[in-house]
Coordinates of C-alpha atoms and ligand atoms in Angstrom, one line a residue:
M27 CA 47.9 34.8 159.2
K28 CA 47.9 37.4 161.9
Q29 CA 51.3 39.1 162.5
K30 CA 52.6 38.8 166.1
F31 CA 54.9 41.4 167.5
S32 CA 57.4 41.0 170.3
G33 CA 59.6 43.6 172.0
L34 CA 63.1 44.2 170.8
R35 CA 65.7 41.8 172.2
G36 CA 67.2 43.2 175.3
M37 CA 64.5 45.8 175.8
G38 CA 62.0 44.6 178.3
D39 CA 58.5 45.7 179.5
I40 CA 58.1 46.5 183.1
L41 CA 54.7 45.2 184.2
P42 CA 52.6 45.5 187.5
P43 CA 53.3 44.4 190.1
D44 CA 57.1 44.8 189.4
T45 CA 56.4 48.5 188.7
V46 CA 55.8 48.8 192.5
L47 CA 59.4 47.9 193.0
W48 CA 60.5 50.5 190.5
Q49 CA 58.4 53.2 192.1
R50 CA 59.9 52.4 195.4
L51 CA 63.3 52.7 194.0
E52 CA 62.6 56.0 192.3
A53 CA 60.9 57.5 195.4
T54 CA 63.8 56.4 197.6
A55 CA 66.3 57.9 195.1
R56 CA 64.4 61.3 195.2
E57 CA 64.4 61.2 199.0
I58 CA 68.1 60.3 199.5
F59 CA 69.6 62.3 196.6
G60 CA 67.4 65.2 197.8
A61 CA 68.8 64.9 201.3
F62 CA 72.4 65.1 199.9
G63 CA 71.5 68.3 198.2
F64 CA 71.1 67.0 194.5
G65 CA 68.7 68.5 192.0
E66 CA 67.2 66.5 189.2
I67 CA 68.3 67.0 185.6
R68 CA 66.5 65.5 182.7
T69 CA 68.3 65.4 179.3
P70 CA 66.9 63.9 176.0
I71 CA 67.5 60.2 175.2
A72 CA 69.2 61.1 172.0
E73 CA 72.2 63.4 171.2
E74 CA 74.7 64.1 168.4
T75 CA 76.9 61.0 168.0
A76 CA 80.0 63.1 168.1
L77 CA 79.2 64.1 171.8
F78 CA 79.6 60.5 172.8
E79 CA 82.5 59.8 170.6
R80 CA 84.5 62.7 172.0
G81 CA 83.2 62.3 175.6
I82 CA 83.4 58.5 176.1
G83 CA 86.4 57.8 173.7
E84 CA 86.3 56.2 170.3
D85 CA 88.3 53.2 171.3
T86 CA 85.9 52.0 174.0
E87 CA 83.6 49.1 173.6
V88 CA 80.7 51.4 174.2
I89 CA 81.5 53.6 171.2
G90 CA 83.1 50.9 169.0
K91 CA 80.4 48.3 169.3
E92 CA 77.4 49.2 171.3
M93 CA 75.9 52.5 170.1
Y94 CA 72.5 52.8 168.6
S95 CA 73.4 55.3 165.9
F96 CA 71.4 56.5 163.0
L97 CA 70.9 59.3 160.5
D98 CA 67.8 61.4 161.1
K99 CA 65.7 62.8 158.3
G100 CA 68.0 65.8 158.1
D101 CA 71.1 63.6 157.6
R102 CA 72.4 64.3 161.2
H103 CA 74.3 61.6 163.0
I104 CA 72.3 60.9 166.1
S105 CA 72.8 58.3 168.9
L106 CA 70.6 57.0 171.7
R107 CA 72.5 57.8 174.9
P108 CA 74.5 54.9 176.1
E109 CA 75.2 56.7 179.4
G110 CA 74.3 60.0 181.2
T111 CA 77.6 61.8 181.9
A112 CA 78.3 63.1 178.4
P113 CA 74.8 64.5 178.0
V114 CA 74.8 66.1 181.4
V115 CA 78.2 67.8 180.7
R116 CA 76.8 69.0 177.3
S117 CA 73.9 70.6 179.2
Y118 CA 76.2 72.0 181.9
I119 CA 78.2 73.8 179.2
E120 CA 75.4 74.8 176.9
H121 CA 73.5 76.6 179.7
A122 CA 76.8 78.1 181.0
I123 CA 75.9 76.9 184.4
H124 CA 79.3 77.7 185.9
Q125 CA 78.6 81.4 185.4
R126 CA 75.5 81.0 187.7
E127 CA 76.8 78.8 190.4
P128 CA 80.2 77.6 191.6
I129 CA 79.0 74.2 192.5
S130 CA 76.3 72.1 190.8
K131 CA 75.0 68.8 192.2
W132 CA 72.7 67.0 189.8
F133 CA 71.1 63.5 189.6
Y134 CA 69.2 61.8 186.8
M135 CA 67.1 58.6 186.2
G136 CA 66.3 57.2 182.8
P137 CA 66.8 54.7 180.1
M138 CA 70.2 54.2 178.4
F139 CA 70.9 52.1 175.3
R140 CA 73.8 49.8 174.6
Y141 CA 73.9 47.1 172.0
E142 CA 75.3 44.5 174.3
R143 CA 75.2 40.6 174.5
M144 CA 72.1 39.9 176.6
K145 CA 72.3 38.0 179.8
T146 CA 71.0 38.4 183.4
G147 CA 71.6 42.0 184.5
R148 CA 72.7 43.1 181.1
Y149 CA 70.2 44.6 178.7
R150 CA 70.2 46.7 175.5
Q151 CA 67.7 49.2 177.1
F152 CA 68.5 49.6 180.8
H153 CA 68.0 52.4 183.3
Q154 CA 70.5 54.3 185.3
L155 CA 70.3 56.5 188.4
G156 CA 73.3 58.8 188.1
A157 CA 74.8 61.7 190.1
E158 CA 77.2 64.3 188.9
V159 CA 79.0 67.2 190.8
F160 CA 80.7 70.0 189.1
G161 CA 83.1 72.5 190.7
I162 CA 84.8 70.5 193.5
A163 CA 88.2 69.1 193.1
E164 CA 88.7 68.0 196.7
P165 CA 88.5 64.2 197.6
R166 CA 85.9 65.1 200.1
Q167 CA 83.4 65.3 197.2
D168 CA 84.4 61.8 195.9
A169 CA 83.9 60.5 199.5
E170 CA 80.5 62.2 199.7
L171 CA 79.4 60.6 196.5
I172 CA 80.5 57.2 197.5
Q173 CA 78.7 57.6 200.8
L174 CA 75.6 58.6 198.9
A175 CA 75.7 55.5 196.7
L176 CA 76.1 53.2 199.7
E177 CA 73.4 55.0 201.8
F178 CA 71.0 54.6 198.9
L179 CA 71.8 50.9 198.6
K180 CA 71.3 50.4 202.3
K181 CA 68.0 52.2 202.2
L182 CA 66.8 49.7 199.6
G183 CA 67.9 46.8 201.9
I184 CA 71.0 46.0 199.8
F185 CA 73.8 45.5 202.3
E186 CA 76.1 42.8 200.9
V187 CA 78.2 44.9 198.6
R188 CA 81.9 45.5 198.2
L189 CA 83.4 49.0 197.4
E190 CA 86.4 48.8 195.1
L191 CA 88.6 51.9 194.7
N192 CA 91.5 52.9 192.4
S193 CA 93.2 56.0 191.2
L194 CA 94.0 56.6 187.5
G195 CA 96.3 59.6 188.1
D196 CA 96.2 62.9 186.2
V197 CA 96.5 63.4 182.5
D198 CA 100.3 63.5 182.4
C199 CA 100.5 60.5 184.6
R200 CA 98.1 58.6 182.3
R201 CA 100.2 59.6 179.2
R202 CA 103.4 58.2 180.8
F203 CA 101.5 55.1 181.8
A204 CA 100.0 54.6 178.3
E205 CA 103.6 54.5 176.9
K206 CA 104.5 51.8 179.4
T207 CA 101.4 49.8 178.7
H208 CA 102.2 50.1 175.0
A209 CA 105.6 48.7 175.5
H210 CA 104.2 45.9 177.6
F211 CA 101.6 44.7 175.1
S212 CA 103.9 45.4 172.0
S213 CA 106.1 42.5 173.1
S214 CA 103.1 40.2 172.6
R215 CA 101.7 41.9 169.5
H216 CA 101.5 38.7 167.6
V217 CA 98.9 37.3 170.1
L218 CA 96.6 40.3 169.6
S219 CA 93.8 40.2 167.0
E220 CA 93.9 42.8 164.3
E221 CA 91.4 44.9 166.2
L222 CA 93.3 44.8 169.4
Q223 CA 96.5 45.8 167.6
K224 CA 94.7 48.9 166.4
T225 CA 93.6 49.6 170.0
L226 CA 97.2 49.1 171.1
D227 CA 98.4 51.8 168.8
R228 CA 95.6 54.2 169.4
N229 CA 94.7 53.8 173.1
P230 CA 96.9 51.0 174.8
M231 CA 95.1 51.5 178.2
R232 CA 91.9 50.3 176.8
L233 CA 93.6 46.8 176.4
L234 CA 93.5 46.6 180.3
D235 CA 89.6 46.6 179.9
S236 CA 89.5 43.9 177.3
K237 CA 87.3 41.0 178.2
E238 CA 88.9 38.6 175.7
E239 CA 90.0 35.4 177.6
R240 CA 93.5 35.2 175.9
M241 CA 94.2 38.7 177.2
A242 CA 93.8 37.8 180.8
P243 CA 97.4 36.6 181.4
L244 CA 98.8 39.6 179.6
I245 CA 96.6 42.0 181.6
A246 CA 97.7 40.3 184.8
S247 CA 101.3 40.9 184.1
A248 CA 100.8 44.6 182.8
P249 CA 102.3 47.5 184.7
I250 CA 100.1 48.9 187.5
L251 CA 99.2 52.6 187.3
L252 CA 98.6 52.9 191.1
E253 CA 102.3 52.2 191.6
Q254 CA 103.3 55.1 189.4
L255 CA 100.9 57.8 190.5
D256 CA 101.9 61.5 190.3
D257 CA 102.3 63.1 193.7
A258 CA 99.0 65.2 193.6
S259 CA 97.0 62.2 192.7
R260 CA 98.6 60.0 195.3
E261 CA 97.7 62.7 198.0
H262 CA 94.2 62.9 196.6
F263 CA 93.8 59.1 196.8
D264 CA 95.3 58.9 200.3
E265 CA 93.0 61.6 201.6
L266 CA 90.0 59.9 200.0
Q267 CA 90.8 56.7 201.9
R268 CA 91.3 58.6 205.1
L269 CA 87.9 60.3 204.7
L270 CA 86.2 57.0 204.0
R271 CA 87.7 55.5 207.1
L272 CA 86.4 58.5 209.1
L273 CA 82.9 57.6 207.9
E274 CA 83.6 53.9 208.7
I275 CA 83.1 52.9 205.0
D276 CA 84.9 49.6 204.2
F277 CA 86.6 49.4 200.8
V278 CA 89.3 47.4 198.9
V279 CA 91.9 49.1 196.7
N280 CA 91.8 47.3 193.3
P281 CA 94.7 48.5 191.2
R282 CA 93.3 46.7 188.2
L283 CA 90.1 48.7 188.2
V284 CA 90.1 50.8 185.0
R285 CA 86.5 51.4 184.1
G286 CA 85.2 51.0 180.6
L287 CA 85.0 54.8 179.6
D288 CA 87.9 57.1 178.7
Y289 CA 87.1 60.2 180.6
Y290 CA 88.2 59.2 184.1
S291 CA 91.1 60.7 185.9
R292 CA 92.1 60.1 189.5
T293 CA 89.4 58.3 191.5
A294 CA 87.6 55.4 189.9
F295 CA 85.2 53.2 191.9
E296 CA 82.7 50.4 191.7
V297 CA 80.3 48.8 194.0
V298 CA 80.0 45.1 193.4
A299 CA 77.1 43.0 194.8
E300 CA 78.0 39.8 196.5
A301 CA 74.6 38.1 195.7
S302 CA 74.7 35.4 193.1
V303 CA 71.4 36.5 191.3
L304 CA 73.4 38.9 189.1
G305 CA 75.9 36.3 187.9
T306 CA 78.8 38.1 186.2
A307 CA 76.9 41.3 185.9
S308 CA 77.5 42.1 189.6
T309 CA 78.6 45.7 189.3
V310 CA 75.7 47.8 190.5
C311 CA 77.4 51.1 190.5
G312 CA 80.4 52.6 188.7
G313 CA 81.9 56.1 188.8
G314 CA 84.8 58.3 189.3
R315 CA 86.4 61.7 188.7
Y316 CA 86.5 63.3 185.2
D317 CA 88.3 66.6 185.7
A318 CA 89.2 67.1 182.1
L319 CA 85.9 66.2 180.4
V320 CA 84.1 69.6 180.7
E321 CA 87.0 71.4 179.0
Q322 CA 87.4 68.6 176.5
L323 CA 83.8 69.1 175.4
G324 CA 84.3 72.8 174.9
G325 CA 83.5 74.2 178.4
P326 CA 85.7 76.0 181.0
S327 CA 88.2 73.9 183.0
T328 CA 85.9 72.4 185.7
P329 CA 86.5 69.5 188.1
A330 CA 83.8 66.9 188.2
V331 CA 83.0 63.6 189.7
G332 CA 80.0 61.2 189.5
F333 CA 78.6 57.7 189.4
A334 CA 75.7 55.7 187.9
M335 CA 73.8 52.7 189.1
G336 CA 72.0 50.1 187.0
L337 CA 68.4 50.0 188.2
E338 CA 67.6 46.6 186.7
R339 CA 70.4 45.1 188.8
L340 CA 69.1 46.8 191.9
C341 CA 65.6 45.5 191.2
L342 CA 67.0 41.9 190.8
L343 CA 68.7 42.3 194.2
M344 CA 65.6 43.8 195.9
G345 CA 63.3 41.3 194.2
A346 CA 65.5 38.4 195.5
K347 CA 64.8 39.6 199.0
S348 CA 61.1 40.6 198.9
K349 CA 58.5 39.9 196.2
A350 CA 56.8 43.0 195.2
V351 CA 53.0 42.9 196.1
L352 CA 50.6 45.0 194.2
Q353 CA 48.9 47.3 196.7
G354 CA 45.2 46.3 196.7
P355 CA 42.3 48.8 196.8
L356 CA 41.1 50.1 200.2
L357 CA 37.5 49.2 199.4
F358 CA 35.7 46.9 196.8
L359 CA 32.1 47.6 196.0
V360 CA 30.0 44.6 195.1
D361 CA 26.8 45.1 193.1
A362 CA 23.9 42.9 194.3
G363 CA 21.1 44.6 192.4
A364 CA 22.1 48.3 192.8
R365 CA 24.3 48.7 189.8
D366 CA 23.7 52.6 189.4
E367 CA 24.3 53.2 193.1
V368 CA 27.5 51.2 193.0
W369 CA 28.5 53.3 189.9
K370 CA 27.7 56.6 191.6
L371 CA 29.3 55.6 195.0
L372 CA 32.5 54.5 193.2
S373 CA 32.8 57.8 191.5
F374 CA 32.0 59.8 194.8
L375 CA 34.6 57.9 196.8
R376 CA 37.3 58.1 194.2
K377 CA 36.8 61.8 193.9
A378 CA 37.3 61.9 197.6
G379 CA 40.7 60.4 196.9
L380 CA 40.0 56.9 198.2
A381 CA 41.3 53.8 196.3
V382 CA 38.0 52.1 195.5
E383 CA 37.4 49.3 192.9
A384 CA 34.3 47.5 191.5
D385 CA 33.9 44.9 188.8
L386 CA 32.5 46.9 185.9
R387 CA 31.4 43.7 184.2
G388 CA 28.8 43.1 187.0
G389 CA 28.2 39.4 187.3
S390 CA 27.3 37.3 190.3
V391 CA 28.1 38.4 193.9
K392 CA 30.3 35.4 194.2
S393 CA 32.4 36.2 191.2
Q394 CA 32.7 39.9 192.3
L395 CA 33.9 38.8 195.7
K396 CA 36.4 36.6 194.0
R397 CA 37.7 39.6 192.1
A398 CA 37.9 41.6 195.4
N399 CA 40.0 38.8 196.9
K400 CA 42.3 38.6 193.9
L401 CA 43.0 42.3 194.0
G402 CA 43.8 42.1 197.7
A403 CA 41.0 44.7 198.7
Q404 CA 41.1 45.5 202.4
Y405 CA 37.4 46.2 202.8
C406 CA 34.3 45.2 200.9
I407 CA 30.6 46.3 200.8
V408 CA 27.8 44.5 199.2
L409 CA 25.2 46.9 197.9
G410 CA 21.7 45.6 197.0
E411 CA 18.1 46.7 197.4
A412 CA 17.9 46.0 201.1
E413 CA 20.9 48.2 201.8
L414 CA 19.5 51.0 199.7
K415 CA 16.2 50.8 201.6
T416 CA 17.8 51.0 205.1
G417 CA 20.8 53.1 204.2
Q418 CA 22.8 50.7 206.2
V419 CA 25.6 48.5 204.9
Q420 CA 28.0 45.8 206.3
L421 CA 31.7 46.9 206.0
K422 CA 33.6 43.7 205.8
D423 CA 37.2 43.5 206.7
M424 CA 38.6 41.1 204.1
Q425 CA 41.5 39.8 206.1
S426 CA 39.7 39.0 209.4
G427 CA 36.4 38.4 207.9
T428 CA 34.7 40.5 210.6
E429 CA 31.8 42.8 209.6
R430 CA 30.7 46.2 211.0
E431 CA 27.3 47.9 210.4
V432 CA 27.7 51.4 209.0
M433 CA 25.4 54.0 207.5
L434 CA 26.1 54.4 203.8
S435 CA 26.6 58.1 204.3
E436 CA 29.3 57.4 206.8
V437 CA 31.4 55.0 204.7
E438 CA 33.8 57.7 203.5
G439 CA 34.5 59.1 207.0
M440 CA 34.9 55.5 208.4
L441 CA 37.4 54.6 205.7
R442 CA 39.5 57.6 206.5
Ligands
HAM502 P1 79.1 52.4 183.6 O1 80.0 51.7 184.5 O2 79.2 52.2 182.1 O3 79.3 53.9 183.9 O4 77.6 52.1 184.0 C1 77.1 52.3 185.3 C2 76.2 51.2 185.8 O5 75.2 51.0 184.8 C3 76.9 49.8 185.8 O6 77.6 49.6 187.0 C4 75.7 48.9 185.7 O7 75.1 48.7 187.0 C5 74.8 49.6 184.8 N1 74.9 49.1 183.4 C6 75.7 49.5 182.5 N2 75.5 48.8 181.3 C7 74.4 48.0 181.5 C8 73.6 47.1 180.8 N3 73.9 46.9 179.5 N4 72.5 46.5 181.3 C9 72.2 46.8 182.7 N5 72.9 47.6 183.4 C10 74.0 48.2 182.9 C11 78.7 55.0 183.4 O8 77.7 54.8 182.6 C12 79.1 56.4 183.8 N6 78.4 57.3 183.1 C13 79.0 56.5 185.3 C14 79.5 57.8 185.8 C15 78.7 58.9 186.0 N7 80.7 58.2 185.9 C16 80.9 59.4 186.3 N8 79.6 59.9 186.4

């Protein structure tokens, strides 16, 4: 029996014509992020496992349950990247970028890997478009990034979104808050699973991010960090809101927004799509400030802020509006007894940079015309002995059906 293979669960192929949607997305990203002064960074898809454990936090779902980790042939602990921030910070430190420039604004696009439960908008290999800024502590930078994310979505035609904001305070504030959260959940310790009890003792704030149903009422009654912010974080948060209002950007403050990764301090934000195509996976963008992470990973103390968007989710939203169409060729050459001439003309016109197709199988004129239609060719020329003799051909507009007589030698110029 022949063995049949399928792709890994949660890791999809992207086929034409959907690739057109992806290319549009990527081109728009380069345009908009470029306009906001971001340069592109590309890091490898695999890193030392410890980088993610230290960067993202060992008690997070991502590290605890979702990493693709393995030993390489040299017995090194390696993981496929579950996100882009830790690798970008690693690169920033490794190349001592802070010594070369006081401010770095970088963006990246590429696959990320998380062993998650599959559903619409949630995959095991997915793609992120992310942006990270190093060296600016002011809330103006947070606001600029939020504006960038929203402008990008608008450019893609995605308007129905809600921006949610929160502040997680500074490191001390978080420590005090962690104690209060610990006290809150400790009184219901008996309700918690063994695993959650461990989380309670190691990193109680992570319980606020738990998706277990029985945790919902406990989370709802938990203390709220926003009400206990340190003064500097409060000022930072107020100023961020003022700056967003200046740009006429709507937002809602969501004091329960904690994000699933441990490195955040102060600003945390998410952009949630209102459309139903995404089901519960409706967060298209998540980000925030991580002022302690560079130092925590061995670099100099450096303020930083960023976000990442899930590109599959954006494609679902874009696809819901307009179905991608494969761009057909400009010209289709039909062979009606001039096979070698079609072959040479095809090569000549392609070298001239024109998108020209022919059916290399040959076959009847009718079947070739069918193929031209299927591909959505704009023009078509039938080439046979008569055309070769006179040097004149009929250039047919496939949409209107009208024909125009042109010299074979003028086809190239005509198409331009
Ligand atoms: P995150 O919230 O884990 O943040 O992911 C960002 C976005 O990636 C999500 O809002 C979602 O659109 C998409 N995403 C996440 N997991 C999946 C999945 N399994 N399938 C499809 N899409 C997914 C981060 O990753 C941070 N590194 C963002 C950041 C950058 N913060 C600061 N700088």
